[in-house]
Amino acid sequence: QVQLVESGGGSVQAGGSLRLSCARSGYLYRRPWMAWFRHVPGKEREAVAAISPSGETSYYADSVKGRFTISRDKAINTLYLQMDTLAPEDTALYYCAGATLEYWPTDPLDRSIYHIWGQGTQVTVSS
């Protein structure tokens, strides 16, 4: 059974940085697309960033472009999200997600293509 486990969340002041990790265990027949999403109670789960199976192509939500960087270490099946210049509006529960696709998705930030989800890690940014 495939599991995704996030870590690295915490509390930080505005302008600070955090690095989230997502470790994958279990076998997948195909290296997955991976993504980070975030959720604030009362709002829709929002895509943050996505990365191709090779790690060569990444996509970002406009709200985080230039501040967040998604990356992956294929050797250890771990996904990362480097978050810099954090702002209070980045406060959310952050989830990693995976999708084993046999095609290049039209929109890698589309939540509906992801079928493997972690439990989330909380990020709180104070002003």
GROMACS .gro file of N, CA and C in nm:
model
  381
    1GLN      N    1   0.084  -0.118   0.000
    1GLN     CA    2   0.000   0.000   0.000
    1GLN      C    3   0.088   0.124   0.000
    2VAL      N    4   0.057   0.217  -0.085
    2VAL     CA    5   0.137   0.339  -0.097
    2VAL      C    6   0.093   0.440   0.009
    3GLN      N    7   0.191   0.498   0.075
    3GLN     CA    8   0.163   0.601   0.174
    3GLN      C    9   0.250   0.723   0.148
    4LEU      N   10   0.194   0.839   0.175
    4LEU     CA   11   0.266   0.965   0.169
    4LEU      C   12   0.263   1.027   0.308
    5VAL      N   13   0.379   1.064   0.358
    5VAL     CA   14   0.389   1.122   0.492
    5VAL      C   15   0.461   1.256   0.484
    6GLU      N   16   0.388   1.362   0.519
    6GLU     CA   17   0.446   1.496   0.518
    6GLU      C   18   0.513   1.528   0.651
    7SER      N   19   0.612   1.616   0.644
    7SER     CA   20   0.678   1.666   0.764
    7SER      C   21   0.735   1.803   0.733
    8GLY      N   22   0.778   1.872   0.838
    8GLY     CA   23   0.844   2.000   0.819
    8GLY      C   24   0.758   2.122   0.847
    9GLY      N   25   0.630   2.100   0.874
    9GLY     CA   26   0.546   2.214   0.906
    9GLY      C   27   0.581   2.274   1.041
   10GLY      N   28   0.523   2.390   1.068
   10GLY     CA   29   0.548   2.455   1.195
   10GLY      C   30   0.500   2.598   1.193
   11SER      N   31   0.545   2.674   1.292
   11SER     CA   32   0.508   2.814   1.303
   11SER      C   33   0.628   2.901   1.271
   12VAL      N   34   0.605   3.006   1.197
   12VAL     CA   35   0.713   3.094   1.156
   12VAL      C   36   0.658   3.236   1.142
   13GLN      N   37   0.743   3.333   1.157
   13GLN     CA   38   0.700   3.471   1.138
   13GLN      C   39   0.702   3.507   0.990
   14ALA      N   40   0.622   3.605   0.956
   14ALA     CA   41   0.617   3.653   0.818
   14ALA      C   42   0.757   3.689   0.770
   15GLY      N   43   0.786   3.650   0.646
   15GLY     CA   44   0.919   3.671   0.590
   15GLY      C   45   1.013   3.554   0.609
   16GLY      N   46   0.974   3.461   0.692
   16GLY     CA   47   1.057   3.345   0.720
   16GLY      C   48   1.042   3.235   0.616
   17SER      N   49   1.109   3.123   0.644
   17SER     CA   50   1.112   3.011   0.550
   17SER      C   51   1.082   2.880   0.622
   18LEU      N   52   1.029   2.786   0.545
   18LEU     CA   53   1.011   2.649   0.590
   18LEU      C   54   1.035   2.556   0.473
   19ARG      N   55   1.076   2.434   0.503
   19ARG     CA   56   1.091   2.334   0.401
   19ARG      C   57   1.008   2.212   0.437
   20LEU      N   58   0.911   2.182   0.354
   20LEU     CA   59   0.827   2.065   0.375
   20LEU      C   60   0.885   1.946   0.301
   21SER      N   61   0.866   1.829   0.360
   21SER     CA   62   0.906   1.704   0.295
   21SER      C   63   0.787   1.611   0.288
   22CYS      N   64   0.790   1.523   0.189
   22CYS     CA   65   0.684   1.422   0.172
   22CYS      C   66   0.753   1.293   0.131
   23ALA      N   67   0.752   1.197   0.220
   23ALA     CA   68   0.818   1.069   0.194
   23ALA      C   69   0.715   0.967   0.146
   24ARG      N   70   0.747   0.900   0.036
   24ARG     CA   71   0.657   0.799  -0.019
   24ARG      C   72   0.709   0.659   0.013
   25SER      N   73   0.623   0.575   0.061
   25SER     CA   74   0.656   0.434   0.081
   25SER      C   75   0.557   0.350   0.002
   26GLY      N   76   0.599   0.228  -0.031
   26GLY     CA   77   0.513   0.141  -0.110
   26GLY      C   78   0.546   0.148  -0.258
   27TYR      N   79   0.510   0.044  -0.329
   27TYR     CA   80   0.546   0.032  -0.470
   27TYR      C   81   0.444   0.099  -0.562
   28LEU      N   82   0.495   0.169  -0.661
   28LEU     CA   83   0.413   0.220  -0.770
   28LEU      C   84   0.474   0.172  -0.901
   29TYR      N   85   0.391   0.128  -0.994
   29TYR     CA   86   0.442   0.074  -1.119
   29TYR      C   87   0.500   0.182  -1.209
   30ARG      N   88   0.468   0.305  -1.177
   30ARG     CA   89   0.515   0.417  -1.259
   30ARG      C   90   0.551   0.533  -1.165
   31ARG      N   91   0.661   0.602  -1.196
   31ARG     CA   92   0.697   0.717  -1.114
   31ARG      C   93   0.586   0.822  -1.126
   32PRO      N   94   0.537   0.872  -1.017
   32PRO     CA   95   0.417   0.956  -1.021
   32PRO      C   96   0.445   1.105  -1.042
   33TRP      N   97   0.346   1.174  -1.096
   33TRP     CA   98   0.340   1.318  -1.081
   33TRP      C   99   0.318   1.343  -0.932
   34MET      N  100   0.378   1.451  -0.883
   34MET     CA  101   0.362   1.485  -0.743
   34MET      C  102   0.324   1.633  -0.731
   35ALA      N  103   0.252   1.664  -0.626
   35ALA     CA  104   0.208   1.802  -0.608
   35ALA      C  105   0.190   1.833  -0.460
   36TRP      N  106   0.187   1.961  -0.433
   36TRP     CA  107   0.151   2.012  -0.300
   36TRP      C  108   0.021   2.090  -0.313
   37PHE      N  109  -0.066   2.067  -0.218
   37PHE     CA  110  -0.191   2.141  -0.206
   37PHE      C  111  -0.198   2.197  -0.065
   38ARG      N  112  -0.286   2.295  -0.046
   38ARG     CA  113  -0.307   2.348   0.088
   38ARG      C  114  -0.454   2.375   0.110
   39HIS      N  115  -0.492   2.369   0.237
   39HIS     CA  116  -0.632   2.384   0.271
   39HIS      C  117  -0.648   2.469   0.395
   40VAL      N  118  -0.738   2.565   0.383
   40VAL     CA  119  -0.779   2.648   0.496
   40VAL      C  120  -0.925   2.617   0.523
   41PRO      N  121  -0.963   2.592   0.646
   41PRO     CA  122  -1.103   2.560   0.677
   41PRO      C  123  -1.198   2.665   0.619
   42GLY      N  124  -1.301   2.615   0.552
   42GLY     CA  125  -1.399   2.705   0.492
   42GLY      C  126  -1.368   2.741   0.348
   43LYS      N  127  -1.252   2.697   0.301
   43LYS     CA  128  -1.213   2.727   0.164
   43LYS      C  129  -1.186   2.596   0.089
   44GLU      N  130  -1.181   2.606  -0.044
   44GLU     CA  131  -1.146   2.490  -0.127
   44GLU      C  132  -0.998   2.457  -0.109
   45ARG      N  133  -0.966   2.327  -0.125
   45ARG     CA  134  -0.825   2.288  -0.125
   45ARG      C  135  -0.760   2.349  -0.249
   46GLU      N  136  -0.647   2.415  -0.228
   46GLU     CA  137  -0.582   2.494  -0.333
   46GLU      C  138  -0.451   2.429  -0.376
   47ALA      N  139  -0.431   2.424  -0.507
   47ALA     CA  140  -0.304   2.373  -0.558
   47ALA      C  141  -0.194   2.475  -0.532
   48VAL      N  142  -0.077   2.425  -0.495
   48VAL     CA  143   0.038   2.511  -0.470
   48VAL      C  144   0.143   2.493  -0.579
   49ALA      N  145   0.182   2.367  -0.602
   49ALA     CA  146   0.286   2.339  -0.700
   49ALA      C  147   0.278   2.193  -0.742
   50ALA      N  148   0.329   2.164  -0.861
   50ALA     CA  149   0.333   2.027  -0.910
   50ALA      C  150   0.465   2.005  -0.983
   51ILE      N  151   0.506   1.879  -0.992
   51ILE     CA  152   0.633   1.846  -1.057
   51ILE      C  153   0.617   1.718  -1.136
   52SER      N  154   0.680   1.714  -1.251
   52SER     CA  155   0.670   1.599  -1.340
   52SER      C  156   0.745   1.479  -1.282
   53PRO      N  157   0.719   1.361  -1.333
   53PRO     CA  158   0.787   1.241  -1.283
   53PRO      C  159   0.940   1.250  -1.292
   54SER      N  160   0.990   1.313  -1.394
   54SER     CA  161   1.135   1.325  -1.408
   54SER      C  162   1.194   1.432  -1.317
   55GLY      N  163   1.107   1.521  -1.270
   55GLY     CA  164   1.155   1.633  -1.190
   55GLY      C  165   1.201   1.752  -1.272
   56GLU      N  166   1.189   1.741  -1.403
   56GLU     CA  167   1.245   1.846  -1.490
   56GLU      C  168   1.149   1.961  -1.513
   57THR      N  169   1.020   1.939  -1.489
   57THR     CA  170   0.920   2.042  -1.516
   57THR      C  171   0.836   2.064  -1.392
   58SER      N  172   0.816   2.190  -1.357
   58SER     CA  173   0.736   2.223  -1.239
   58SER      C  174   0.635   2.332  -1.274
   59TYR      N  175   0.531   2.336  -1.194
   59TYR     CA  176   0.422   2.430  -1.214
   59TYR      C  177   0.388   2.491  -1.079
   60TYR      N  178   0.348   2.618  -1.081
   60TYR     CA  179   0.319   2.688  -0.957
   60TYR      C  180   0.189   2.768  -0.968
   61ALA      N  181   0.118   2.775  -0.857
   61ALA     CA  182   0.007   2.868  -0.847
   61ALA      C  183   0.063   3.010  -0.848
   62ASP      N  184  -0.013   3.101  -0.905
   62ASP     CA  185   0.033   3.240  -0.914
   62ASP      C  186   0.067   3.297  -0.776
   63SER      N  187  -0.006   3.254  -0.676
   63SER     CA  188   0.011   3.310  -0.542
   63SER      C  189   0.146   3.275  -0.479
   64VAL      N  190   0.214   3.175  -0.531
   64VAL     CA  191   0.341   3.133  -0.470
   64VAL      C  192   0.460   3.144  -0.564
   65LYS      N  193   0.437   3.181  -0.687
   65LYS     CA  194   0.547   3.192  -0.784
   65LYS      C  195   0.654   3.287  -0.734
   66GLY      N  196   0.778   3.245  -0.745
   66GLY     CA  197   0.889   3.327  -0.702
   66GLY      C  198   0.922   3.314  -0.555
   67ARG      N  199   0.833   3.249  -0.478
   67ARG     CA  200   0.856   3.232  -0.334
   67ARG      C  201   0.874   3.085  -0.295
   68PHE      N  202   0.803   2.997  -0.361
   68PHE     CA  203   0.807   2.854  -0.330
   68PHE      C  204   0.879   2.779  -0.441
   69THR      N  205   0.947   2.670  -0.403
   69THR     CA  206   1.015   2.585  -0.500
   69THR      C  207   0.984   2.439  -0.470
   70ILE      N  208   0.931   2.369  -0.569
   70ILE     CA  209   0.905   2.226  -0.554
   70ILE      C  210   1.021   2.148  -0.615
   71SER      N  211   1.057   2.038  -0.550
   71SER     CA  212   1.164   1.954  -0.602
   71SER      C  213   1.140   1.810  -0.554
   72ARG      N  214   1.213   1.718  -0.610
   72ARG     CA  215   1.199   1.578  -0.569
   72ARG      C  216   1.333   1.508  -0.577
   73ASP      N  217   1.352   1.415  -0.485
   73ASP     CA  218   1.470   1.329  -0.488
   73ASP      C  219   1.419   1.190  -0.526
   74LYS      N  220   1.439   1.153  -0.651
   74LYS     CA  221   1.385   1.028  -0.700
   74LYS      C  222   1.449   0.907  -0.633
   75ALA      N  223   1.573   0.921  -0.592
   75ALA     CA  224   1.644   0.808  -0.530
   75ALA      C  225   1.581   0.765  -0.398
   76ILE      N  226   1.523   0.860  -0.327
   76ILE     CA  227   1.464   0.827  -0.197
   76ILE      C  228   1.314   0.855  -0.194
   77ASN      N  229   1.255   0.873  -0.312
   77ASN     CA  230   1.109   0.890  -0.321
   77ASN      C  231   1.057   0.997  -0.226
   78THR      N  232   1.122   1.111  -0.229
   78THR     CA  233   1.084   1.221  -0.140
   78THR      C  234   1.060   1.348  -0.219
   79LEU      N  235   0.952   1.414  -0.184
   79LEU     CA  236   0.912   1.540  -0.245
   79LEU      C  237   0.937   1.652  -0.146
   80TYR      N  238   0.976   1.768  -0.197
   80TYR     CA  239   1.004   1.882  -0.110
   80TYR      C  240   0.927   2.006  -0.157
   81LEU      N  241   0.906   2.095  -0.063
   81LEU     CA  242   0.854   2.228  -0.094
   81LEU      C  243   0.930   2.328  -0.011
   82GLN      N  244   1.017   2.403  -0.076
   82GLN     CA  245   1.090   2.511  -0.009
   82GLN      C  246   1.003   2.635  -0.015
   83MET      N  247   0.969   2.688   0.100
   83MET     CA  248   0.881   2.804   0.108
   83MET      C  249   0.958   2.921   0.169
   84ASP      N  250   0.976   3.024   0.091
   84ASP     CA  251   1.047   3.144   0.135
   84ASP      C  252   0.953   3.264   0.135
   85THR      N  253   0.995   3.367   0.203
   85THR     CA  254   0.917   3.490   0.213
   85THR      C  255   0.771   3.458   0.247
   86LEU      N  256   0.753   3.380   0.349
   86LEU     CA  257   0.619   3.338   0.389
   86LEU      C  258   0.537   3.457   0.438
   87ALA      N  259   0.408   3.448   0.413
   87ALA     CA  260   0.314   3.552   0.453
   87ALA      C  261   0.199   3.488   0.531
   88PRO      N  262   0.128   3.564   0.611
   88PRO     CA  263   0.016   3.507   0.689
   88PRO      C  264  -0.085   3.433   0.602
   89GLU      N  265  -0.105   3.478   0.480
   89GLU     CA  266  -0.202   3.411   0.392
   89GLU      C  267  -0.155   3.274   0.345
   90ASP      N  268  -0.031   3.238   0.376
   90ASP     CA  269   0.018   3.104   0.345
   90ASP      C  270  -0.018   3.004   0.453
   91THR      N  271  -0.075   3.052   0.562
   91THR     CA  272  -0.116   2.964   0.671
   91THR      C  273  -0.221   2.865   0.621
   92ALA      N  274  -0.193   2.736   0.639
   92ALA     CA  275  -0.284   2.632   0.589
   92ALA      C  276  -0.231   2.495   0.631
   93LEU      N  277  -0.312   2.395   0.607
   93LEU     CA  278  -0.268   2.256   0.617
   93LEU      C  279  -0.218   2.216   0.479
   94TYR      N  280  -0.093   2.176   0.471
   94TYR     CA  281  -0.032   2.144   0.343
   94TYR      C  282  -0.030   1.993   0.322
   95TYR      N  283  -0.076   1.951   0.205
   95TYR     CA  284  -0.082   1.811   0.168
   95TYR      C  285   0.007   1.783   0.047
   96CYS      N  286   0.069   1.666   0.047
   96CYS     CA  287   0.131   1.623  -0.077
   96CYS      C  288   0.038   1.520  -0.142
   97ALA      N  289   0.048   1.509  -0.272
   97ALA     CA  290  -0.038   1.420  -0.349
   97ALA      C  291   0.038   1.361  -0.465
   98GLY      N  292  -0.004   1.241  -0.508
   98GLY     CA  293   0.061   1.174  -0.618
   98GLY      C  294  -0.038   1.121  -0.719
   99ALA      N  295   0.008   1.107  -0.843
   99ALA     CA  296  -0.077   1.055  -0.950
   99ALA      C  297   0.008   0.973  -1.046
  100THR      N  298  -0.030   0.849  -1.068
  100THR     CA  299   0.038   0.766  -1.168
  100THR      C  300  -0.039   0.780  -1.299
  101LEU      N  301   0.013   0.861  -1.387
  101LEU     CA  302  -0.053   0.891  -1.512
  101LEU      C  303   0.025   0.837  -1.630
  102GLU      N  304  -0.048   0.800  -1.735
  102GLU     CA  305   0.016   0.751  -1.858
  102GLU      C  306   0.009   0.857  -1.966
  103TYR      N  307  -0.012   0.983  -1.924
  103TYR     CA  308  -0.019   1.091  -2.020
  103TYR      C  309   0.028   1.217  -1.949
  104TRP      N  310   0.059   1.319  -2.029
  104TRP     CA  311   0.098   1.448  -1.970
  104TRP      C  312  -0.030   1.524  -1.941
  105PRO      N  313  -0.058   1.556  -1.813
  105PRO     CA  314  -0.185   1.620  -1.781
  105PRO      C  315  -0.198   1.760  -1.840
  106THR      N  316  -0.318   1.793  -1.880
  106THR     CA  317  -0.344   1.927  -1.932
  106THR      C  318  -0.318   2.032  -1.826
  107ASP      N  319  -0.358   2.000  -1.705
  107ASP     CA  320  -0.337   2.092  -1.594
  107ASP      C  321  -0.283   2.014  -1.475
  108PRO      N  322  -0.151   2.014  -1.456
  108PRO     CA  323  -0.092   1.938  -1.345
  108PRO      C  324  -0.133   1.990  -1.207
  109LEU      N  325  -0.195   2.106  -1.201
  109LEU     CA  326  -0.242   2.161  -1.075
  109LEU      C  327  -0.388   2.126  -1.046
  110ASP      N  328  -0.447   2.046  -1.134
  110ASP     CA  329  -0.586   2.003  -1.116
  110ASP      C  330  -0.594   1.896  -1.007
  111ARG      N  331  -0.664   1.927  -0.902
  111ARG     CA  332  -0.673   1.834  -0.789
  111ARG      C  333  -0.729   1.697  -0.829
  112SER      N  334  -0.817   1.694  -0.926
  112SER     CA  335  -0.888   1.570  -0.959
  112SER      C  336  -0.799   1.460  -1.017
  113ILE      N  337  -0.681   1.493  -1.064
  113ILE     CA  338  -0.595   1.390  -1.123
  113ILE      C  339  -0.515   1.315  -1.018
  114TYR      N  340  -0.514   1.362  -0.895
  114TYR     CA  341  -0.432   1.301  -0.789
  114TYR      C  342  -0.515   1.202  -0.709
  115HIS      N  343  -0.459   1.081  -0.691
  115HIS     CA  344  -0.533   0.977  -0.623
  115HIS      C  345  -0.464   0.923  -0.498
  116ILE      N  346  -0.347   0.976  -0.470
  116ILE     CA  347  -0.276   0.936  -0.348
  116ILE      C  348  -0.252   1.063  -0.267
  117TRP      N  349  -0.293   1.062  -0.141
  117TRP     CA  350  -0.284   1.182  -0.058
  117TRP      C  351  -0.221   1.151   0.076
  118GLY      N  352  -0.144   1.247   0.127
  118GLY     CA  353  -0.093   1.237   0.261
  118GLY      C  354  -0.192   1.294   0.361
  119GLN      N  355  -0.152   1.296   0.488
  119GLN     CA  356  -0.239   1.344   0.595
  119GLN      C  357  -0.226   1.493   0.622
  120GLY      N  358  -0.119   1.552   0.572
  120GLY     CA  359  -0.104   1.696   0.587
  120GLY      C  360  -0.010   1.736   0.699
  121THR      N  361   0.047   1.854   0.684
  121THR     CA  362   0.131   1.914   0.787
  121THR      C  363   0.093   2.062   0.796
  122GLN      N  364   0.078   2.110   0.918
  122GLN     CA  365   0.028   2.246   0.939
  122GLN      C  366   0.140   2.349   0.928
  123VAL      N  367   0.112   2.454   0.855
  123VAL     CA  368   0.203   2.569   0.845
  123VAL      C  369   0.127   2.691   0.896
  124THR      N  370   0.187   2.760   0.992
  124THR     CA  371   0.124   2.880   1.049
  124THR      C  372   0.224   2.994   1.039
  125VAL      N  373   0.183   3.101   0.975
  125VAL     CA  374   0.268   3.218   0.958
  125VAL      C  375   0.205   3.335   1.031
  126SER      N  376   0.278   3.391   1.124
  126SER     CA  377   0.227   3.503   1.203
  126SER      C  378   0.285   3.634   1.152
  127SER      N  379   0.206   3.739   1.168
  127SER     CA  380   0.251   3.870   1.119
  127SER      C  381   0.332   3.944   1.223
   0.00000   0.00000   0.00000
